[in-house]
Tab-separated table of C-alpha atoms and ligand atoms in Angstrom:
chain	number	residue	atom	x	y	z
A	160	MET	CA	104.446	112.846	86.038
A	161	HIS	CA	101.190	111.308	87.230
A	162	PRO	CA	100.861	107.543	86.637
A	163	ALA	CA	97.326	108.196	85.315
A	164	ASN	CA	98.744	110.640	82.730
A	165	PRO	CA	101.888	108.967	81.382
A	166	PHE	CA	103.892	111.105	78.971
A	167	PRO	CA	101.331	111.197	76.192
A	168	VAL	CA	103.552	111.200	73.105
A	169	ASP	CA	107.093	110.450	71.999
A	170	PRO	CA	109.151	113.480	73.141
A	171	ASP	CA	111.135	113.388	69.866
A	172	ARG	CA	107.853	113.925	68.048
A	173	LEU	CA	107.227	117.034	70.129
A	174	LEU	CA	110.746	118.219	69.519
A	175	ALA	CA	110.211	117.895	65.776
A	176	ILE	CA	106.973	119.915	66.059
A	177	ALA	CA	108.696	122.630	68.109
A	178	GLN	CA	111.536	122.829	65.609
A	179	LYS	CA	109.244	122.875	62.595
A	180	TRP	CA	106.484	125.208	63.822
A	181	GLY	CA	108.326	127.218	66.428
A	182	THR	CA	107.264	128.034	69.971
A	183	PRO	CA	105.193	128.800	71.960
A	184	THR	CA	102.831	126.162	70.561
A	185	TYR	CA	99.973	124.227	72.094
A	186	VAL	CA	99.934	120.605	70.925
A	187	TYR	CA	96.829	118.403	71.290
A	188	LEU	CA	96.393	114.675	70.837
A	189	GLU	CA	93.248	113.622	69.024
A	190	ASN	CA	93.459	110.032	70.280
A	191	ILE	CA	93.341	111.134	73.923
A	192	ILE	CA	90.393	113.462	73.308
A	193	ARG	CA	88.481	110.638	71.628
A	194	GLU	CA	89.435	108.111	74.345
A	195	GLN	CA	88.238	110.455	77.060
A	196	CYS	CA	84.913	111.011	75.268
A	197	ARG	CA	84.427	107.252	74.859
A	198	LYS	CA	85.178	106.574	78.527
A	199	LEU	CA	82.390	108.981	79.414
A	200	THR	CA	79.832	107.787	76.896
A	201	GLY	CA	80.432	104.165	77.992
A	202	LEU	CA	79.860	104.884	81.679
A	203	PHE	CA	76.151	104.757	82.456
A	204	LYS	CA	74.709	101.631	80.913
A	205	ASN	CA	70.997	101.617	81.734
A	206	ILE	CA	70.377	105.192	82.779
A	207	PRO	CA	69.472	107.914	80.254
A	208	VAL	CA	72.623	110.005	80.632
A	209	SER	CA	74.017	112.275	77.903
A	210	TRP	CA	77.247	114.210	77.834
A	211	LEU	CA	77.935	117.792	76.905
A	212	TYR	CA	81.397	119.244	76.437
A	213	ALA	CA	82.068	122.561	78.211
A	214	VAL	CA	83.426	124.596	75.302
A	215	LYS	CA	85.125	127.115	77.592
A	216	ALA	CA	87.824	124.531	78.385
A	217	ASN	CA	89.130	124.608	74.807
A	218	ASP	CA	87.219	126.165	71.946
A	219	ASN	CA	89.479	125.359	69.022
A	220	PRO	CA	87.013	124.501	66.203
A	221	HIS	CA	88.955	121.343	65.292
A	222	ILE	CA	88.645	120.095	68.853
A	223	ILE	CA	84.947	120.961	68.991
A	224	SER	CA	84.466	119.010	65.735
A	225	ILE	CA	86.270	115.933	67.113
A	226	ILE	CA	84.074	115.992	70.212
A	227	ALA	CA	80.917	116.476	68.113
A	228	ASP	CA	82.004	113.472	66.069
A	229	GLU	CA	82.099	111.452	69.319
A	230	GLY	CA	78.423	112.299	69.793
A	231	LEU	CA	78.625	114.848	72.594
A	232	GLY	CA	76.557	118.011	72.732
A	233	PHE	CA	77.870	121.341	73.997
A	234	ASP	CA	77.657	123.447	77.088
A	235	THR	CA	78.281	127.071	76.161
A	236	VAL	CA	78.550	130.064	78.469
A	237	SER	CA	78.445	132.987	76.040
A	238	TYR	CA	76.561	133.965	72.898
A	239	GLU	CA	79.889	133.807	71.054
A	240	GLU	CA	80.332	130.165	72.059
A	241	VAL	CA	76.749	129.511	70.915
A	242	LEU	CA	77.519	131.039	67.514
A	243	LEU	CA	80.759	129.092	67.247
A	244	CYS	CA	79.010	125.754	67.831
A	245	ARG	CA	76.170	126.691	65.467
A	246	LYS	CA	78.633	127.710	62.733
A	247	LEU	CA	80.342	124.339	63.172
A	248	GLY	CA	77.043	122.674	62.347
A	249	THR	CA	75.773	121.618	65.791
A	250	ASP	CA	72.041	121.175	66.031
A	251	PRO	CA	70.537	123.792	68.415
A	252	ASP	CA	69.001	121.004	70.551
A	253	ASN	CA	72.535	119.893	71.355
A	254	ILE	CA	73.649	123.317	72.563
A	255	PHE	CA	72.947	124.525	76.087
A	256	TYR	CA	73.635	128.169	76.784
A	257	THR	CA	74.235	128.633	80.501
A	258	GLU	CA	73.937	132.371	80.733
A	259	ASN	CA	75.672	134.573	83.263
A	260	ASN	CA	74.628	138.242	83.310
A	261	MET	CA	73.497	137.931	79.697
A	262	THR	CA	72.359	141.031	77.795
A	263	ASP	CA	69.013	141.321	75.995
A	264	ALA	CA	70.801	141.142	72.646
A	265	GLU	CA	72.560	137.907	73.660
A	266	MET	CA	69.309	136.422	74.968
A	267	ASN	CA	67.399	137.227	71.808
A	268	GLY	CA	70.228	136.089	69.548
A	269	ALA	CA	70.501	132.740	71.352
A	270	ALA	CA	66.708	132.282	71.447
A	271	LYS	CA	66.553	132.873	67.679
A	272	GLU	CA	69.263	130.262	67.195
A	273	GLY	CA	66.920	127.858	68.999
A	274	VAL	CA	69.481	126.666	71.570
A	275	ILE	CA	68.498	125.675	75.108
A	276	LEU	CA	68.729	128.769	77.255
A	277	ASN	CA	69.708	127.990	80.834
A	278	ILE	CA	68.783	131.028	82.918
A	279	GLY	CA	70.469	131.782	86.228
A	280	SER	CA	68.560	134.682	87.800
A	281	LEU	CA	64.934	135.639	88.426
A	282	ASP	CA	65.637	139.015	86.897
A	283	ARG	CA	66.699	137.469	83.586
A	284	LEU	CA	63.932	134.856	83.773
A	285	LYS	CA	61.412	137.688	83.969
A	286	SER	CA	62.779	139.458	80.901
A	287	TYR	CA	62.949	136.139	79.059
A	288	CYS	CA	59.293	135.371	79.889
A	289	GLU	CA	58.188	138.840	78.813
A	290	THR	CA	60.081	138.659	75.522
A	291	TRP	CA	59.484	134.979	74.684
A	292	PRO	CA	56.065	134.049	76.162
A	293	GLY	CA	54.874	130.555	75.256
A	294	SER	CA	58.423	129.251	74.792
A	295	SER	CA	60.585	127.036	77.011
A	296	CYS	CA	63.899	127.289	78.838
A	297	SER	CA	65.976	125.710	81.562
A	298	ILE	CA	66.994	127.268	84.863
A	299	ARG	CA	70.236	127.154	86.801
A	300	ILE	CA	69.836	126.589	90.526
A	301	LYS	CA	72.262	127.588	93.305
A	302	PRO	CA	72.644	124.279	95.147
A	303	ASP	CA	74.499	125.744	98.166
A	304	VAL	CA	77.205	123.155	97.825
A	305	GLY	CA	80.408	124.077	96.055
A	306	ASP	CA	83.748	122.505	95.258
A	307	GLY	CA	86.736	123.098	92.974
A	308	HIS	CA	90.510	123.034	92.714
A	309	HIS	CA	90.563	126.655	93.908
A	310	ALA	CA	88.129	129.009	95.649
A	311	LYS	CA	87.944	131.056	92.426
A	312	VAL	CA	86.268	128.166	90.573
A	313	ASP	CA	83.860	127.055	93.316
A	314	THR	CA	80.562	128.050	91.706
A	315	GLY	CA	77.881	126.392	93.848
A	316	ASN	CA	78.463	127.725	97.370
A	317	GLN	CA	75.947	129.822	99.237
A	318	ASP	CA	77.541	133.147	98.288
A	319	SER	CA	78.095	132.248	94.641
A	320	LYS	CA	76.930	134.684	91.946
A	321	PHE	CA	75.544	131.769	89.915
A	322	GLY	CA	72.071	130.270	89.895
A	323	ILE	CA	68.654	130.918	91.388
A	324	ARG	CA	68.182	130.424	95.136
A	325	MET	CA	66.282	127.295	96.093
A	326	ASP	CA	63.825	129.285	98.186
A	327	LEU	CA	62.915	131.329	95.075
A	328	LEU	CA	61.937	128.330	92.959
A	329	LYS	CA	58.219	128.691	93.729
A	330	GLU	CA	58.447	132.303	92.575
A	331	ALA	CA	60.228	131.154	89.407
A	332	VAL	CA	57.417	128.670	88.711
A	333	ALA	CA	54.731	131.331	89.234
A	334	LEU	CA	56.629	133.664	86.900
A	335	VAL	CA	56.940	131.184	84.052
A	336	ASP	CA	53.348	129.973	84.480
A	337	SER	CA	52.041	133.502	84.147
A	338	HIS	CA	53.760	133.769	80.738
A	339	ASN	CA	53.006	130.257	79.573
A	340	VAL	CA	56.727	129.464	79.547
A	341	THR	CA	57.749	125.866	80.225
A	342	ILE	CA	60.774	124.985	82.329
A	343	ARG	CA	62.110	122.020	80.393
A	344	GLY	CA	65.203	121.455	82.494
A	345	ILE	CA	67.050	122.320	85.672
A	346	HIS	CA	70.795	122.644	86.105
A	347	ALA	CA	73.548	123.303	88.615
A	348	HIS	CA	77.336	123.321	88.389
A	349	ILE	CA	79.199	123.198	91.697
A	350	GLY	CA	82.659	124.067	90.407
A	351	SER	CA	85.658	123.049	88.361
A	352	GLY	CA	88.163	120.426	89.449
A	353	ILE	CA	85.952	118.842	92.105
A	354	GLN	CA	87.966	117.547	95.081
A	355	GLU	CA	85.261	115.524	96.840
A	356	PRO	CA	82.993	113.360	94.668
A	357	GLU	CA	80.553	113.352	97.614
A	358	ASN	CA	79.848	117.019	96.916
A	359	LEU	CA	78.759	116.179	93.380
A	360	LEU	CA	76.580	113.350	94.701
A	361	TYR	CA	75.073	115.775	97.198
A	362	GLU	CA	74.319	118.253	94.395
A	363	ILE	CA	72.653	115.458	92.423
A	364	ASN	CA	70.342	114.902	95.396
A	365	VAL	CA	69.617	118.613	95.655
A	366	LEU	CA	68.571	118.789	91.993
A	367	LEU	CA	66.518	115.594	92.160
A	368	GLU	CA	64.646	117.024	95.114
A	369	ALA	CA	64.223	120.387	93.393
A	370	SER	CA	62.683	118.624	90.385
A	371	GLN	CA	59.454	118.194	92.386
A	372	TYR	CA	58.654	121.880	91.783
A	373	PHE	CA	58.304	121.278	88.037
A	374	ASN	CA	55.951	119.036	86.098
A	375	SER	CA	57.216	119.120	82.507
A	376	LEU	CA	60.903	118.461	83.014
A	377	GLU	CA	62.743	116.862	80.105
A	378	PHE	CA	66.192	116.936	81.677
A	379	ILE	CA	68.273	117.508	84.776
A	380	ASN	CA	71.816	118.738	84.180
A	381	PHE	CA	74.360	118.201	86.956
A	382	GLY	CA	77.103	120.363	85.417
A	383	GLY	CA	80.786	119.590	84.975
A	384	GLY	CA	83.820	119.684	87.221
A	385	ILE	CA	85.389	116.219	86.905
A	386	PRO	CA	89.053	116.759	87.839
A	387	ILE	CA	92.251	115.434	86.303
A	388	PRO	CA	95.411	114.718	88.289
A	389	TYR	CA	98.115	117.350	87.706
A	390	ARG	CA	100.685	116.559	90.412
A	391	PRO	CA	102.508	113.229	90.509
A	392	ASP	CA	100.825	112.401	93.842
A	393	ASP	CA	97.300	113.663	93.022
A	394	ASP	CA	94.640	110.976	93.359
A	395	ALA	CA	92.900	110.287	90.061
A	396	PHE	CA	89.101	110.811	90.226
A	397	ASN	CA	87.507	107.383	90.381
A	398	LEU	CA	85.000	107.843	87.589
A	399	GLU	CA	83.653	104.283	87.668
A	400	ARG	CA	82.993	104.457	91.394
A	401	PHE	CA	81.314	107.822	91.008
A	402	ALA	CA	79.175	106.569	88.109
A	403	GLY	CA	78.181	103.505	90.170
A	404	LEU	CA	77.022	105.627	93.107
A	405	ALA	CA	75.289	108.147	90.828
A	406	SER	CA	73.571	105.335	88.878
A	407	ASP	CA	72.048	103.892	92.040
A	408	ARG	CA	70.650	107.267	93.006
A	409	LEU	CA	69.388	108.095	89.505
A	410	GLN	CA	67.780	104.680	89.060
A	411	LYS	CA	65.964	105.061	92.382
A	412	TYR	CA	64.707	108.453	91.245
A	413	LEU	CA	63.493	107.084	87.910
A	414	ASP	CA	61.705	104.237	89.727
A	415	GLU	CA	59.952	106.598	92.106
A	416	THR	CA	58.918	109.433	89.807
A	417	ASP	CA	56.629	109.886	86.825
A	418	GLN	CA	59.066	112.343	85.248
A	419	LYS	CA	60.597	110.997	82.028
A	420	VAL	CA	63.849	112.867	82.294
A	421	ARG	CA	67.263	112.592	80.701
A	422	PHE	CA	70.325	113.436	82.796
A	423	TYR	CA	73.280	115.484	81.607
A	424	PHE	CA	76.823	116.114	82.754
A	425	GLU	CA	78.988	118.772	81.122
A	426	PRO	CA	82.711	118.262	81.783
A	427	GLY	CA	85.384	120.263	79.993
A	428	ARG	CA	88.734	119.743	81.689
A	429	TRP	CA	88.379	115.965	81.895
A	430	ILE	CA	87.998	115.656	78.134
A	431	VAL	CA	90.803	117.894	76.920
A	432	GLY	CA	93.073	118.661	79.907
A	433	SER	CA	95.560	115.824	79.628
A	434	ALA	CA	95.319	115.839	75.811
A	435	GLY	CA	97.200	119.123	75.500
A	436	MET	CA	100.609	120.564	76.287
A	437	LEU	CA	102.362	123.848	75.724
A	438	LEU	CA	105.775	123.742	74.057
A	439	THR	CA	108.159	126.544	74.857
A	440	GLN	CA	111.848	127.246	74.331
A	441	VAL	CA	114.360	128.222	76.996
A	442	ASN	CA	116.108	131.412	75.957
A	443	THR	CA	117.817	132.376	79.226
A	444	VAL	CA	119.377	130.389	82.060
A	445	LYS	CA	119.931	132.650	85.023
A	446	ASP	CA	121.518	131.949	88.392
A	447	GLN	CA	119.969	134.384	90.883
A	448	GLY	CA	121.902	133.078	93.867
A	449	ARG	CA	119.241	131.112	95.722
A	450	LYS	CA	117.375	130.119	92.564
A	451	THR	CA	118.213	129.268	89.006
A	452	TYR	CA	115.607	130.347	86.465
A	453	LEU	CA	114.922	128.847	83.084
A	454	GLY	CA	113.521	131.803	81.148
A	455	THR	CA	111.102	130.856	78.366
A	456	ASP	CA	109.351	132.390	75.375
A	457	THR	CA	105.871	132.006	76.924
A	458	GLY	CA	104.268	133.149	80.169
A	459	PHE	CA	101.038	133.635	82.068
A	460	ASN	CA	99.640	135.436	79.050
A	461	HIS	CA	99.500	131.978	77.419
A	462	LEU	CA	98.949	129.713	80.426
A	463	ILE	CA	97.472	131.631	83.328
A	464	ARG	CA	96.618	128.703	85.584
A	465	PRO	CA	99.833	128.757	87.688
A	466	ALA	CA	99.589	132.529	88.277
A	467	LEU	CA	95.814	132.665	88.787
A	468	TYR	CA	95.186	129.488	90.757
A	469	ASP	CA	98.657	128.468	91.974
A	470	ALA	CA	98.076	125.495	89.698
A	471	TYR	CA	100.727	122.869	89.147
A	472	HIS	CA	101.704	121.682	85.661
A	473	GLU	CA	104.360	119.049	85.148
A	474	ILE	CA	107.224	120.458	83.019
A	475	VAL	CA	109.517	118.192	81.028
A	476	ASN	CA	112.695	119.139	79.198
A	477	ILE	CA	112.206	117.289	75.904
A	478	SER	CA	115.584	118.122	74.409
A	479	ALA	CA	118.028	117.737	77.333
A	480	ASN	CA	120.422	114.840	77.503
A	481	LYS	CA	118.515	112.352	79.712
A	482	ASP	CA	121.747	111.327	81.430
A	483	ALA	CA	122.684	114.886	82.387
A	484	PRO	CA	122.828	115.500	86.163
A	485	LEU	CA	119.579	116.695	87.754
A	486	ARG	CA	119.316	120.339	88.741
A	487	THR	CA	116.526	122.350	90.386
A	488	TYR	CA	114.956	125.197	88.422
A	489	ASP	CA	112.119	127.675	88.542
A	490	VAL	CA	110.610	127.999	85.071
A	491	ALA	CA	109.801	131.640	84.375
A	492	GLY	CA	107.814	133.333	81.643
A	493	ASN	CA	108.651	136.454	79.661
A	494	ILE	CA	105.912	138.654	81.108
A	495	CYS	CA	106.956	141.723	83.017
A	496	GLU	CA	105.582	140.614	86.407
A	497	SER	CA	107.293	138.656	89.192
A	498	GLY	CA	104.288	136.333	89.415
A	499	ASP	CA	105.032	135.009	85.946
A	500	VAL	CA	106.484	131.693	87.083
A	501	LEU	CA	105.171	128.546	85.424
A	502	GLY	CA	106.761	126.021	87.763
A	503	LYS	CA	108.750	126.259	90.973
A	504	GLU	CA	111.610	124.081	92.218
A	505	ARG	CA	111.454	121.554	89.431
A	506	SER	CA	114.050	118.851	89.195
A	507	MET	CA	115.215	118.456	85.584
A	508	PRO	CA	118.271	117.305	83.719
A	509	GLU	CA	120.742	120.161	83.422
A	510	SER	CA	119.133	122.568	80.935
A	511	ARG	CA	120.576	125.061	78.529
A	512	THR	CA	119.568	127.966	76.380
A	513	GLY	CA	117.849	126.577	73.281
A	514	ASP	CA	116.283	123.584	75.082
A	515	TYR	CA	112.592	122.870	74.609
A	516	LEU	CA	110.155	122.309	77.463
A	517	ALA	CA	106.719	120.676	77.376
A	518	ILE	CA	104.261	121.995	79.959
A	519	LEU	CA	101.868	119.090	80.393
A	520	ASP	CA	98.127	118.778	81.017
A	521	ALA	CA	97.545	122.203	79.485
A	522	GLY	CA	94.725	121.285	77.084
A	523	ALA	CA	91.998	122.813	79.283
A	524	TYR	CA	91.822	126.485	80.249
A	525	GLY	CA	95.137	127.115	78.502
A	526	MET	CA	94.585	128.680	75.103
A	527	THR	CA	91.023	129.791	75.939
A	528	MET	CA	92.355	131.926	78.790
A	529	ALA	CA	95.323	133.276	76.819
A	530	SER	CA	95.657	136.996	76.204
A	531	HIS	CA	97.801	139.558	74.436
A	532	TYR	CA	99.173	140.928	77.734
A	533	ASN	CA	102.461	142.769	77.172
A	534	ARG	CA	101.142	142.950	73.569
A	535	ARG	CA	102.584	139.536	72.859
A	536	ALA	CA	101.282	137.404	70.028
A	537	MET	CA	99.285	134.219	70.725
A	538	PRO	CA	100.742	130.703	70.539
A	539	ALA	CA	100.133	128.488	67.529
A	540	GLU	CA	98.078	125.288	67.974
A	541	VAL	CA	98.939	121.905	66.463
A	542	LEU	CA	96.859	118.739	66.446
A	543	ILE	CA	98.432	115.291	66.297
A	544	THR	CA	95.711	113.357	64.517
A	545	GLU	CA	94.600	109.803	65.238
A	546	GLN	CA	96.491	108.715	62.130
A	547	GLY	CA	99.644	110.239	63.607
A	548	PHE	CA	99.962	113.261	61.318
A	549	HIS	CA	100.324	116.689	62.751
A	550	LYS	CA	98.557	119.734	61.428
A	551	ILE	CA	98.397	123.375	62.359
A	552	ILE	CA	94.959	124.165	63.785
A	553	ARG	CA	95.706	127.773	64.606
A	554	LYS	CA	98.368	129.720	62.814
A	555	ARG	CA	100.944	131.729	64.646
A	556	LYS	CA	100.947	135.436	63.908
A	557	SER	CA	104.371	136.965	63.831
A	558	PRO	CA	104.955	139.865	66.255
A	559	GLU	CA	104.809	142.187	63.228
A	560	GLN	CA	101.445	140.779	62.033
A	561	SER	CA	100.037	140.807	65.531
A	562	VAL	CA	100.918	144.470	66.130
A	563	GLU	CA	99.661	145.438	62.659
A	564	GLU	CA	96.319	143.739	63.358
A	565	TYR	CA	96.064	145.560	66.684
A	566	LEU	CA	96.715	148.945	65.094
A	567	GLN	CA	94.040	148.264	62.500
A	568	ASP	CA	91.502	147.026	65.069
A	569	THR	CA	91.984	150.147	67.153
A	570	GLY	CA	91.444	152.290	64.067
A	571	ILE	CA	94.616	154.261	64.560
A	572	VAL	CA	95.858	153.085	61.218
A	573	GLN	CA	93.671	152.096	58.290
A	574	SER	CA	94.100	148.759	56.606
A	575	GLU	CA	94.790	148.888	52.889
A	576	ASN	CA	91.330	147.354	52.312
A	577	ASN	CA	89.440	150.141	54.131
B	849	LIG	C1	78.495	126.066	83.720
B	849	LIG	C2	79.733	125.251	83.581
B	849	LIG	N1	79.632	123.976	83.180
B	849	LIG	C3	80.709	123.200	83.013
B	849	LIG	C4	81.977	123.665	83.284
B	849	LIG	C5	83.146	122.755	83.055
B	849	LIG	O1	83.913	122.554	84.182
B	849	LIG	P1	85.115	121.509	84.069
B	849	LIG	O2	85.982	121.933	82.967
B	849	LIG	O3	85.778	121.578	85.401
B	849	LIG	O4	84.493	120.169	83.823
B	849	LIG	C6	82.124	124.983	83.738
B	849	LIG	C7	83.453	125.482	84.125
B	849	LIG	O5	83.656	125.950	85.228
B	849	LIG	C8	80.986	125.800	83.875
B	849	LIG	O6	81.099	127.063	84.264
């Protein structure tokens, strides 16, 4: 367990939740989500910095509402996320929609909602200008610097699909000018789980320099990507040091320019990652000769990070006798693929069928990336509130309900209401 992420809650509490609500279940801690938000909002003292939460990390409406209550706005990456935030009562000025191969219908829907459209290609900028002349938008720039915990989430490198090339910015300005469209902001996002803070500082410089192409900028958005430590020996990101270095650069910029801009960052993982865990039950203990597997009732359909990114999540047996001798296990899921292993060579007290495991630091990119693969039902979600109560924030569907819903959605059987 990482010293920066001590075990976040009394394991007996988790055990009680697993026994009461069943597994697999994601559990989130409201107090950690709020603490993380407050650490961010307290960071930059004299610089106009605002924070957006990247909804893709965890879009449970209860979590979005907690974060809204802490005063953050939202970074959304789909029209559906825009609608979700709007339905939850967020003011459109506090919603940025960073599009990625958006359709006309999504563009027009989002523009009607009045949210800030952040456009990432000249092609889309052209259709936006033609459809919404006289309006305003933001543009996403490809900064040619990328970073991330895995190559799959490095979004700023030269070959990235995201953002408008720097050498096309003059063309972008000519395009918007010819349609009387104002670029009110510029944005870049170099990747998720940044390994080198210097890369983020470099990107900040790139955007500050790019701002010279525009004369009515209201904001510059530096994206998200602040990492959390997952492995016991991962270095924690030194947020204060980063904010100090960024402040110096931003202050210098404000001193030297006439632009009256606000700066944004849009982290997701850092806010919710360590606030969530996935509870699962061991249903099979299997000695395969060279390895012993703990087989569980979840898998990469519910937490894809280990299979997709070789990501590490700490796994704790919350029901084993603490004094039992340590054994080494691979923790496997119930999906019919050999890659469905949630943790390899983990030392744990001797574990048995019926034990409960907590897979830690699973609050970000856990449930939002979950699927029905192998036709399995989704996990439930439980929130432990600040007052210490726990409440279901997404109901579990039984296998029977889940299959019934699928049959109805596909139209092969008609619901009784149709
Ligand atoms: C445009 C954009 N902004 C922000 C984020 C949030 O990243 P993270 O959760 O690493 O802070 C992402 C995720 O990759 C993203 O695509």
